[in-house]
């Protein structure tokens, strides 16, 4: 069966998406956990000690506090309370920290620093898996043993107001609740008012034991304006007044009951210097934790400085304070200062309960660690690495197919002979399928083994193994055919021994160098520097090519630009037989012949010579607009923040939809009127214009120069580089890809989850709607690669007459995108025990997964346009 290069590449990328998805699911499974609480309840709380048999060690101690109020402020960095901002904006809290009855801590969170995993850590005391960064978008019910479940089982009445994530995690645990939307970051006023409005009434009531308040306003301000915004101070002052109200109410109640209460002020995570979170900077990890109670009275002169503890320590402390069993999966330790005022015997009893729980957890998980090489909470290849290694084969096989298909895919016809049935009926296919099936049976029937791949149905697992076997046979077949014909790495079958230009060598070495750099954590953190270097080097190479071809002969005498003499010959040949022409930029007719220095006006000649330097200047300005990465992210940049109204944004949304509708209509019309190329070209440019307008709407105001410079560079390269130098579709495609990647970082993005601007998902929305919010956030994040890919399709469709140009572009785009994804999966598999596997390599893996998904969509779009071009 013969397929076009574009269709073949699109199919390969779709298969690669499936493989990457399977790999990610195997790489981030649910972590190893302790046995269920039902089994633990059948055992005594702790073994009887050899001494002191008269003491009641086997029973849980009575609660230390009558009521507990947890006031969780989302995004509460430690310096917001213990630094200069706390002194200025939170005077009451500062008084309690320095002189009041309280214990203060700097609680260190673990990755990922997003809300849902941090709530789980606070209530279970365990380390959530990294996959929870994805589940944070739609939190499932928490089935793991936790303080909330234990409190409900003990008959305690729990009331909750705030972030609806709690309601999703604990759907049947609260006697009263009022959830607020956590993702609508444009709202930082009503989202907190809807929590505070319940306080006056509920504080006067005595029908509850635990009150949980989750305030989101501070975090939302950080997302929109950053931690240096003046709004931060106003919000901290508001939180301070609320804390004072709660504390005053609890103190007045204690005077009547003479039983202490506990007020907990804490944060789930911090925020970076740009206002985001999700990564591992100190500003994101360190949060404030203050325990306030009359039981913590301090003596005069008792100075209590904040101590550094783990965020997971709160679960064990709350359990002891409420007289509950410590959650079975908790890895935290009791915050000992909270029980220092108790008799020594009780202190030892509390420590004994905590030690027995940790010992039991260790005993249950050490055997699995020895057999599978995993740690509790790691989530790495649980009890066998078969799922991840099998899934890692998919991208490697797809990459091999693309590489081996280069000679045919980049030929003049841009078609490949794809044997669909011969691999399925080969001996190698059946042997491979038999071996994989045997491994699957052995691993999944082992008494001590279980993994994600084993959890799949036999039909699904069989389908995966059939696909792996078929791809392997296809790779072997292509390998034999390619090296048998001696055509490997040939860009055109009509020229079996092509002469690689300096630009081709630069592109090859740059791509290989980028892939190799992904094996080092520092290069991943600062990947933007790699792309900045590559596009700067590309501009210098283009400058060298322009000057050499347009100014000097071999004897250093001035000459005309290349292709001037053979221009009419090439044009005539293209008109005689377009199907056999190469995929350089050829005109649709003689009237659109390519420009040269002789046909250009004076200023246009100079623009051709100056264009690389103009592009270099633009790139240098863009580098100063947004500081990204890790090492220099704290340095000041040129960006400053503004706001945009909801009504105006909705008008732009409607305008964008109108442009996209018009462009789509023209594309469909071109399908009917196959001979009208102009309609299709206009439709593509209309879609591109709509995407540009949408990006302008979603970008933060200080990022609009990124969009302006992107359009400027595209215009300069189109008019003064690609047309005069007649680069082929492969070179133009790779240049688009490089600049798209560079503009991803020019926007201020990085391989750090904290740089994702979720506020873009709510431009024009006044409430949280999941589908448009996710789409807008993804588009705003990957606007650079998407816009450059869209420009590539529009440019090639309007400037080339060769039917193979879009096919070549699609194939090259799929190849250049698959190469880093496939290589990185192999690298991350070999580095799965690296120190920075969760903080550096895993976030990059998620970005690569999203990138290959977008690539698949782009390749499908390429293929659709190629089919339209073939008709015409």
Coordinates of N, CA and C in Angstrom, one line a residue, residues 72-149:
X72 N -6.3 27.0 56.4 CA -5.3 26.8 55.4 C -5.3 27.9 54.4
X73 N -4.2 28.6 54.2 CA -4.1 29.7 53.3 C -3.3 29.2 52.1
X74 N -3.9 29.1 51.0 CA -3.3 28.5 49.8 C -2.2 29.5 49.3
X75 N -1.0 28.9 49.1 CA 0.2 29.7 48.7 C 0.9 30.5 49.7
X76 N 0.7 30.1 51.0 CA 1.3 30.9 52.1 C 2.7 30.5 52.3
X77 N 3.6 31.3 51.7 CA 5.0 31.1 51.8 C 5.5 31.5 53.2
X78 N 6.6 30.9 53.7 CA 7.0 31.1 55.0 C 7.4 32.5 55.3
X79 N 8.0 33.2 54.3 CA 8.4 34.6 54.5 C 7.2 35.6 54.5
X80 N 6.0 35.1 54.0 CA 4.8 36.0 54.2 C 4.4 36.1 55.6
X81 N 4.8 35.2 56.5 CA 4.5 35.2 57.9 C 5.7 35.6 58.8
X82 N 6.8 34.9 58.5 CA 8.0 35.1 59.3 C 8.9 36.2 58.8
X83 N 8.6 36.8 57.7 CA 9.5 37.8 57.1 C 9.0 39.2 57.3
X84 N 9.5 40.1 56.5 CA 9.1 41.5 56.7 C 7.6 41.8 56.3
X85 N 7.1 41.0 55.4 CA 5.7 41.2 55.1 C 4.8 40.7 56.2
X86 N 5.2 39.7 57.0 CA 4.4 39.3 58.1 C 4.4 40.3 59.2
X87 N 5.5 41.0 59.4 CA 5.6 42.0 60.4 C 4.7 43.2 60.0
X88 N 4.7 43.5 58.8 CA 4.0 44.7 58.3 C 2.5 44.5 58.1
X89 N 2.1 43.3 57.6 CA 0.7 43.1 57.2 C 0.0 42.1 58.1
X90 N 0.7 41.4 59.0 CA 0.0 40.4 59.9 C 0.5 40.6 61.3
X91 N 0.2 41.8 61.9 CA 0.7 42.1 63.2 C 0.2 41.1 64.3
X92 N -1.1 40.7 64.2 CA -1.6 39.8 65.3 C -0.9 38.5 65.2
X93 N -0.8 38.0 64.0 CA -0.1 36.7 63.8 C 1.4 36.8 64.3
X94 N 2.0 37.9 64.0 CA 3.4 38.1 64.4 C 3.5 38.1 66.0
X95 N 2.5 38.8 66.6 CA 2.5 38.8 68.1 C 2.4 37.4 68.6
X96 N 1.5 36.5 68.0 CA 1.4 35.2 68.5 C 2.6 34.4 68.3
X97 N 3.3 34.6 67.2 CA 4.6 33.9 66.9 C 5.6 34.3 67.9
X98 N 5.7 35.6 68.2 CA 6.9 36.0 69.0 C 6.6 36.0 70.5
X99 N 5.3 36.2 70.9 CA 5.0 36.3 72.4 C 3.9 35.4 72.8
X100 N 3.0 35.0 71.9 CA 1.8 34.3 72.3 C 2.0 32.8 72.5
X101 N 0.9 32.1 72.9 CA 0.9 30.7 73.2 C 0.8 30.0 71.9
X102 N 1.9 29.7 71.3 CA 2.0 29.1 69.9 C 3.3 28.4 69.7
X103 N 3.4 27.6 68.8 CA 4.6 27.0 68.2 C 4.6 27.2 66.7
X104 N 5.8 27.7 66.3 CA 5.9 28.1 64.9 C 6.9 27.2 64.2
X105 N 6.6 26.8 62.9 CA 7.4 25.9 62.1 C 7.4 26.4 60.7
X106 N 8.5 26.1 60.0 CA 8.6 26.2 58.6 C 8.5 24.8 58.0
X107 N 7.3 24.5 57.5 CA 7.0 23.1 57.0 C 7.4 23.0 55.6
X108 N 8.3 22.0 55.3 CA 8.8 21.8 54.0 C 7.9 20.8 53.2
X109 N 7.3 21.2 52.1 CA 6.5 20.4 51.3 C 7.4 19.6 50.3
X110 N 6.8 18.6 49.7 CA 7.5 17.8 48.7 C 6.8 17.9 47.4
X111 N 7.5 17.5 46.3 CA 6.9 17.6 45.0 C 5.8 16.6 44.9
X112 N 4.8 16.9 44.1 CA 4.6 18.2 43.4 C 3.9 19.2 44.3
X113 N 4.3 20.4 44.2 CA 3.8 21.5 45.0 C 2.5 22.1 44.4
X114 N 1.5 21.3 44.3 CA 0.2 21.8 43.8 C -0.8 21.3 44.9
X115 N -2.0 21.9 44.9 CA -2.9 21.8 46.0 C -3.3 20.4 46.4
X116 N -3.9 19.6 45.5 CA -4.4 18.3 45.9 C -3.4 17.4 46.5
X117 N -2.2 17.2 46.0 CA -1.2 16.3 46.6 C -0.8 16.9 48.0
X118 N -0.8 18.2 48.2 CA -0.4 18.8 49.5 C -1.5 18.5 50.5
X119 N -2.8 18.6 50.1 CA -3.9 18.3 51.0 C -3.8 16.8 51.5
X120 N -3.5 15.9 50.5 CA -3.3 14.5 50.9 C -2.1 14.3 51.8
X121 N -1.0 15.1 51.6 CA 0.1 14.9 52.5 C -0.2 15.4 53.9
X122 N -1.0 16.5 54.0 CA -1.4 17.1 55.3 C -2.3 16.1 56.1
X123 N -3.2 15.5 55.4 CA -4.2 14.6 56.1 C -3.7 13.2 56.2
X124 N -2.9 12.7 55.3 CA -2.5 11.3 55.4 C -1.1 11.1 56.0
X125 N -0.3 12.2 55.9 CA 1.1 12.1 56.3 C 2.0 11.3 55.4
X126 N 1.5 11.0 54.2 CA 2.3 10.2 53.2 C 2.8 11.1 52.1
X127 N 3.6 10.5 51.3 CA 4.1 11.3 50.1 C 3.4 10.9 48.9
X128 N 2.5 11.8 48.3 CA 1.7 11.5 47.2 C 2.6 11.2 46.0
X129 N 2.1 10.4 45.0 CA 2.9 10.2 43.8 C 2.9 11.4 42.9
X130 N 3.9 11.5 42.0 CA 4.0 12.6 41.1 C 2.8 12.7 40.1
X131 N 2.2 11.6 39.8 CA 1.0 11.7 38.9 C -0.1 12.5 39.5
X132 N -0.1 12.8 40.8 CA -1.1 13.6 41.4 C -1.1 15.0 40.8
X133 N 0.0 15.4 40.2 CA 0.0 16.8 39.5 C -1.0 16.8 38.4
X134 N -1.3 15.7 37.8 CA -2.3 15.6 36.7 C -3.7 15.4 37.4
X135 N -3.8 14.6 38.4 CA -5.1 14.4 39.1 C -5.6 15.6 39.8
X136 N -4.7 16.6 40.0 CA -5.1 17.8 40.6 C -6.2 18.5 39.9
X137 N -6.3 18.3 38.6 CA -7.4 18.9 37.8 C -8.7 18.4 38.1
X138 N -8.8 17.1 38.5 CA -10.1 16.5 38.8 C -9.9 15.5 39.9
X139 N -9.9 15.9 41.1 CA -9.4 15.0 42.2 C -10.4 13.9 42.5
X140 N -9.9 12.6 42.5 CA -10.7 11.5 42.9 C -10.9 11.4 44.4
X141 N -11.8 10.6 44.8 CA -12.0 10.4 46.3 C -10.8 9.7 46.9
X142 N -10.4 10.2 48.0 CA -9.2 9.7 48.7 C -9.6 8.5 49.6
X143 N -9.1 7.3 49.2 CA -9.4 6.1 49.8 C -8.3 5.7 50.9
X144 N -7.2 6.4 50.8 CA -6.1 6.1 51.7 C -6.5 6.5 53.1
X145 N -5.9 5.8 54.1 CA -6.2 6.2 55.5 C -5.7 7.6 55.8
X146 N -6.6 8.4 56.5 CA -6.3 9.8 56.7 C -7.0 10.3 58.0
X147 N -6.6 11.4 58.4 CA -7.1 12.0 59.7 C -8.6 12.3 59.6
X148 N -9.1 12.8 58.4 CA -10.5 13.1 58.3 C -11.3 11.8 58.4
X149 N -10.9 10.8 57.7 CA -11.7 9.5 57.8 C -11.7 9.0 59.3

